[in-house]
Amino acid sequence: MLLSPCPGSDPRPASARPRRRTAAVAAVAAAALTLPAAGPAVAGARSAGTRAPAATAAGGTRFGGAIPRLQGVSPAHRLVPAPASVKDVSGAGFRFGRRTLVAVDGGAHAVQVARGIAHELRTSTGFSLRVVKRSHAPRNALVLRIRPASKLPAATAAEGYRLVVSPTRVVIDARAAAGLFHGTQTLRQLLPPQVESHRRQPGPWKLAAVRITDHPRFRYRGAMLDVVRHFMTVAEVKRYIDHMTLYKLNRLHLHLSDDQGWRIQIKGWPRLTSYGATTEVGNGPGGYYTQAQYSSIVRYAAKRFVTVIPEIDSPAHTNAALASYPKLNCNGQAPPLYTGIEVGFSSLCISKPITYRFLDDVVRQLARLTPGPYLDLGGDEAHSTSHADYVRFVQRLEPIVRRHGKRLLGWAETSAAHLSGTGLAEYWNPATGSAAGTETATNAAKQGVGLVMAPASKAYLDMKYTELTPMGQSWAGIVEVSDSYDWDPVTFVSGIKESDVNGVEAPVWTETLKDLRDVEYMAFPRLPGVAEKGWSPARHSWSEYRSRLATQSPRWEVMGVNYYCSPQVDWRYCRTNPTAPAAK
Ligand code: TNX
């Protein structure tokens, strides 16, 4: 297995380090020839009623046939991420019907959550589900209430909720609208998967009686999308946000610049987008978001309680910017645009004042467009920058971010610099325990910089599932579904305490993934597992999780999500007919 070098700890010169990208080129070529093992022809086509002859494999996976309704699968056996507490209640549950109301007691954000879930349920059930404001809980209603802290378990905090299903009503109580929202996502998973359909489906729409109290283990539960190596449209990004919310992820880290392209409009620097955005890996046309488009992603995310964190990678991963503006290069000469998949060859000019004026412009504009507290300035794989220059650079970078009212998020290598202790460091090196490389995590913790755990050998969704996976890379290992679930964000690196960890993130790098359909194939089923690492108590084991995970595939099928039917899971549903990935 070829492990990625960590720039902070790898003493070898760049030329002696493993060149992992070359292997991936072959994977791209293979991806063009081989088809993924599962997936409907058109992402987004919701065909809940598809019928084909069913068959059951020895392991229990059900292939083809009608998509199961999961009736009789109890709440404790179907929810991902697992709630903090689920108590099955004996007796009848609740049944949505033509006259069911959605009653809300709370401010504007609570009303928005009520409207959102009513809208989703209307489409598939065909019921009118009128939204009404009520301070008491009517019968035959889904009731959403903002409650004072004293009326809820102490751990509920800002994102937790209590969900009680009884024959007369479903009540979701929370301290804040975010908690109500997460409660409605649990509700989705308690209903038959057909509720995800864009077309009206036959009922019944029944829920088992249950009492759930729930809150997240970590505050930061992220997904990272690389929209550079292959550009993703605004609609694709929004669809990915939808996928995140079903699993209670709340941070979208958008990797917006790299060697192969610059993807966000920056006023005063037009060539970044008129020239630097015109490429991607291979021969594709690239693309970028105008500031208005970026804002529309931010708003779409915010409505779903997801905070966007934009990343402008620096000082390395900057060839697109260097190609667009000769003055950003130490020698004043622009390199050509780049469409390959090597890393670590580019660097902003550490000693030129223009570098910091450029970054100040970019940071100022992104800070204005981004309501969340964090801006990510990268800091990974700076192989052509000396260690001293790298440290100097990061120490100039953080004050720029702070001056514009934000906190610095960086890859964990940034912890080699002296940091203010207000930011976050994202740990990605696959090293475990106390192996070389883990000091990026311990150095961050020592400085009071919170850790976001994204170890590549567990959380990188672009790693292949098996040698035969037709896309993806393998420099951090071959990562089957159980491998990506089997770790703990606190104990992965020794010397780290629970309070050092802000949360987890699942990055998807897109060197070998050409569109969202490919991204889905790598994210499902692993993304829900990383989400569970971020949300659920540490006690869950793979053997218990895999049976809950098995109940998710019928839902993905209805949603038109492309997914990998891993043989490690006895799926409730799996397609038999592999189909070609849709051409972009
Ligand atoms: C490493 S992880 C990178 C990315 C690549 C990824 C591919 C990190 C901080 N840098 O530039 O896209 O590997 O798996």
mmCIF file of N, CA and C in Angstrom, residues 280-334:
data_model
loop_
_atom_site.group_PDB
_atom_site.id
_atom_site.type_symbol
_atom_site.label_atom_id
_atom_site.label_comp_id
_atom_site.label_asym_id
_atom_site.label_seq_id
_atom_site.Cartn_x
_atom_site.Cartn_y
_atom_site.Cartn_z
ATOM 1 N N GLU A 280 -10.086 21.607 -16.620
ATOM 2 C CA GLU A 280 -10.267 20.650 -15.534
ATOM 3 C C GLU A 280 -9.434 19.422 -15.899
ATOM 4 N N VAL A 281 -9.447 18.388 -15.096
ATOM 5 C CA VAL A 281 -8.674 17.192 -15.433
ATOM 6 C C VAL A 281 -9.212 16.628 -16.752
ATOM 7 N N GLY A 282 -8.296 16.221 -17.629
ATOM 8 C CA GLY A 282 -8.721 15.737 -18.939
ATOM 9 C C GLY A 282 -9.022 16.928 -19.845
ATOM 10 N N ASN A 283 -9.961 16.747 -20.744
ATOM 11 C CA ASN A 283 -10.205 17.803 -21.728
ATOM 12 C C ASN A 283 -11.504 18.564 -21.512
ATOM 13 N N GLY A 284 -12.114 18.404 -20.370
ATOM 14 C CA GLY A 284 -13.399 19.068 -20.108
ATOM 15 C C GLY A 284 -13.266 20.579 -20.066
ATOM 16 N N PRO A 285 -14.402 21.265 -20.150
ATOM 17 C CA PRO A 285 -14.400 22.726 -20.270
ATOM 18 C C PRO A 285 -14.235 23.480 -18.949
ATOM 19 N N GLY A 286 -14.222 22.796 -17.816
ATOM 20 C CA GLY A 286 -14.117 23.515 -16.542
ATOM 21 C C GLY A 286 -15.371 24.294 -16.240
ATOM 22 N N GLY A 287 -15.208 25.446 -15.598
ATOM 23 C CA GLY A 287 -16.371 26.254 -15.234
ATOM 24 C C GLY A 287 -16.092 26.968 -13.928
ATOM 25 N N TYR A 288 -16.987 27.863 -13.571
ATOM 26 C CA TYR A 288 -16.842 28.574 -12.288
ATOM 27 C C TYR A 288 -18.201 29.076 -11.835
ATOM 28 N N TYR A 289 -18.275 29.501 -10.567
ATOM 29 C CA TYR A 289 -19.497 30.093 -10.036
ATOM 30 C C TYR A 289 -19.331 31.606 -10.014
ATOM 31 N N THR A 290 -20.334 32.329 -10.516
ATOM 32 C CA THR A 290 -20.340 33.770 -10.280
ATOM 33 C C THR A 290 -20.586 33.962 -8.789
ATOM 34 N N GLN A 291 -20.359 35.185 -8.306
ATOM 35 C CA GLN A 291 -20.604 35.415 -6.876
ATOM 36 C C GLN A 291 -22.078 35.187 -6.559
ATOM 37 N N ALA A 292 -22.956 35.542 -7.504
ATOM 38 C CA ALA A 292 -24.402 35.329 -7.270
ATOM 39 C C ALA A 292 -24.718 33.837 -7.184
ATOM 40 N N GLN A 293 -24.078 33.044 -8.029
ATOM 41 C CA GLN A 293 -24.316 31.595 -7.975
ATOM 42 C C GLN A 293 -23.785 31.003 -6.660
ATOM 43 N N TYR A 294 -22.586 31.455 -6.259
ATOM 44 C CA TYR A 294 -22.034 30.981 -4.987
ATOM 45 C C TYR A 294 -23.012 31.325 -3.853
ATOM 46 N N SER A 295 -23.531 32.562 -3.887
ATOM 47 C CA SER A 295 -24.483 32.971 -2.838
ATOM 48 C C SER A 295 -25.735 32.113 -2.866
ATOM 49 N N SER A 296 -26.150 31.681 -4.046
ATOM 50 C CA SER A 296 -27.350 30.845 -4.100
ATOM 51 C C SER A 296 -27.067 29.473 -3.468
ATOM 52 N N ILE A 297 -25.851 28.977 -3.617
ATOM 53 C CA ILE A 297 -25.476 27.717 -2.931
ATOM 54 C C ILE A 297 -25.477 27.945 -1.413
ATOM 55 N N VAL A 298 -24.894 29.069 -0.993
ATOM 56 C CA VAL A 298 -24.826 29.376 0.447
ATOM 57 C C VAL A 298 -26.234 29.462 1.046
ATOM 58 N N ARG A 299 -27.143 30.124 0.325
ATOM 59 C CA ARG A 299 -28.520 30.265 0.827
ATOM 60 C C ARG A 299 -29.244 28.916 0.859
ATOM 61 N N TYR A 300 -29.062 28.138 -0.194
ATOM 62 C CA TYR A 300 -29.697 26.814 -0.265
ATOM 63 C C TYR A 300 -29.229 25.955 0.921
ATOM 64 N N ALA A 301 -27.925 26.024 1.186
ATOM 65 C CA ALA A 301 -27.353 25.255 2.298
ATOM 66 C C ALA A 301 -27.904 25.761 3.630
ATOM 67 N N ALA A 302 -27.915 27.093 3.795
ATOM 68 C CA ALA A 302 -28.329 27.677 5.085
ATOM 69 C C ALA A 302 -29.761 27.277 5.424
ATOM 70 N N LYS A 303 -30.628 27.237 4.423
ATOM 71 C CA LYS A 303 -32.017 26.832 4.656
ATOM 72 C C LYS A 303 -32.081 25.412 5.203
ATOM 73 N N ARG A 304 -31.070 24.646 4.932
ATOM 74 C CA ARG A 304 -31.015 23.252 5.385
ATOM 75 C C ARG A 304 -30.010 23.067 6.521
ATOM 76 N N PHE A 305 -29.671 24.179 7.166
ATOM 77 C CA PHE A 305 -28.793 24.170 8.336
ATOM 78 C C PHE A 305 -27.404 23.621 8.019
ATOM 79 N N VAL A 306 -26.967 23.878 6.798
ATOM 80 C CA VAL A 306 -25.608 23.519 6.382
ATOM 81 C C VAL A 306 -24.822 24.815 6.170
ATOM 82 N N THR A 307 -23.644 24.893 6.799
ATOM 83 C CA THR A 307 -22.773 26.056 6.650
ATOM 84 C C THR A 307 -21.748 25.771 5.563
ATOM 85 N N VAL A 308 -21.614 26.700 4.620
ATOM 86 C CA VAL A 308 -20.620 26.517 3.559
ATOM 87 C C VAL A 308 -19.273 27.073 4.011
ATOM 88 N N ILE A 309 -18.223 26.298 3.777
ATOM 89 C CA ILE A 309 -16.855 26.740 4.054
ATOM 90 C C ILE A 309 -16.093 26.712 2.735
ATOM 91 N N PRO A 310 -15.804 27.895 2.166
ATOM 92 C CA PRO A 310 -15.095 27.913 0.887
ATOM 93 C C PRO A 310 -13.608 27.696 1.116
ATOM 94 N N GLU A 311 -12.967 26.941 0.233
ATOM 95 C CA GLU A 311 -11.517 26.763 0.336
ATOM 96 C C GLU A 311 -10.814 27.332 -0.891
ATOM 97 N N ILE A 312 -9.867 28.208 -0.631
ATOM 98 C CA ILE A 312 -8.907 28.650 -1.639
ATOM 99 C C ILE A 312 -7.585 28.049 -1.196
ATOM 100 N N ASP A 313 -7.145 27.022 -1.875
ATOM 101 C CA ASP A 313 -5.938 26.314 -1.433
ATOM 102 C C ASP A 313 -4.712 27.195 -1.689
ATOM 103 N N SER A 314 -3.778 27.204 -0.712
ATOM 104 C CA SER A 314 -2.547 27.972 -0.857
ATOM 105 C C SER A 314 -1.505 27.423 0.108
ATOM 106 N N PRO A 315 -0.217 27.681 -0.024
ATOM 107 C CA PRO A 315 0.409 28.357 -1.157
ATOM 108 C C PRO A 315 0.533 27.427 -2.373
ATOM 109 N N ALA A 316 0.389 26.096 -2.130
ATOM 110 C CA ALA A 316 0.466 25.150 -3.254
ATOM 111 C C ALA A 316 -0.924 24.981 -3.863
ATOM 112 N N HIS A 317 -1.049 24.091 -4.826
ATOM 113 C CA HIS A 317 -2.333 23.865 -5.514
ATOM 114 C C HIS A 317 -2.844 25.170 -6.132
ATOM 115 N N THR A 318 -1.933 25.965 -6.693
ATOM 116 C CA THR A 318 -2.301 27.304 -7.171
ATOM 117 C C THR A 318 -1.970 27.531 -8.637
ATOM 118 N N ASN A 319 -1.732 26.459 -9.410
ATOM 119 C CA ASN A 319 -1.304 26.683 -10.793
ATOM 120 C C ASN A 319 -2.313 27.509 -11.601
ATOM 121 N N ALA A 320 -3.599 27.323 -11.369
ATOM 122 C CA ALA A 320 -4.590 28.067 -12.170
ATOM 123 C C ALA A 320 -4.458 29.570 -11.934
ATOM 124 N N ALA A 321 -4.213 29.974 -10.688
ATOM 125 C CA ALA A 321 -4.027 31.408 -10.393
ATOM 126 C C ALA A 321 -2.705 31.898 -10.971
ATOM 127 N N LEU A 322 -1.664 31.074 -10.824
ATOM 128 C CA LEU A 322 -0.330 31.469 -11.331
ATOM 129 C C LEU A 322 -0.348 31.603 -12.852
ATOM 130 N N ALA A 323 -1.129 30.754 -13.519
ATOM 131 C CA ALA A 323 -1.234 30.806 -14.981
ATOM 132 C C ALA A 323 -2.015 32.042 -15.418
ATOM 133 N N SER A 324 -2.935 32.484 -14.572
ATOM 134 C CA SER A 324 -3.793 33.614 -14.931
ATOM 135 C C SER A 324 -3.095 34.954 -14.732
ATOM 136 N N TYR A 325 -2.193 35.044 -13.765
ATOM 137 C CA TYR A 325 -1.517 36.308 -13.446
ATOM 138 C C TYR A 325 -0.010 36.099 -13.293
ATOM 139 N N PRO A 326 0.770 36.475 -14.322
ATOM 140 C CA PRO A 326 2.226 36.306 -14.254
ATOM 141 C C PRO A 326 2.820 36.948 -13.000
ATOM 142 N N LYS A 327 2.246 38.062 -12.539
ATOM 143 C CA LYS A 327 2.856 38.777 -11.405
ATOM 144 C C LYS A 327 2.787 37.985 -10.097
ATOM 145 N N LEU A 328 1.996 36.936 -10.049
ATOM 146 C CA LEU A 328 1.953 36.124 -8.832
ATOM 147 C C LEU A 328 3.120 35.130 -8.757
ATOM 148 N N ASN A 329 3.880 35.033 -9.853
ATOM 149 C CA ASN A 329 5.015 34.100 -9.889
ATOM 150 C C ASN A 329 6.304 34.823 -9.499
ATOM 151 N N CYS A 330 7.195 34.135 -8.798
ATOM 152 C CA CYS A 330 8.453 34.755 -8.385
ATOM 153 C C CYS A 330 9.242 35.252 -9.601
ATOM 154 N N ASN A 331 9.183 34.484 -10.703
ATOM 155 C CA ASN A 331 9.950 34.901 -11.887
ATOM 156 C C ASN A 331 9.116 35.752 -12.845
ATOM 157 N N GLY A 332 7.920 36.092 -12.463
ATOM 158 C CA GLY A 332 7.080 36.963 -13.298
ATOM 159 C C GLY A 332 6.530 36.287 -14.542
ATOM 160 N N GLN A 333 6.721 34.969 -14.656
ATOM 161 C CA GLN A 333 6.260 34.273 -15.860
ATOM 162 C C GLN A 333 5.145 33.289 -15.533
ATOM 163 N N ALA A 334 4.101 33.372 -16.336
ATOM 164 C CA ALA A 334 2.950 32.485 -16.089
ATOM 165 C C ALA A 334 3.229 31.087 -16.623
#
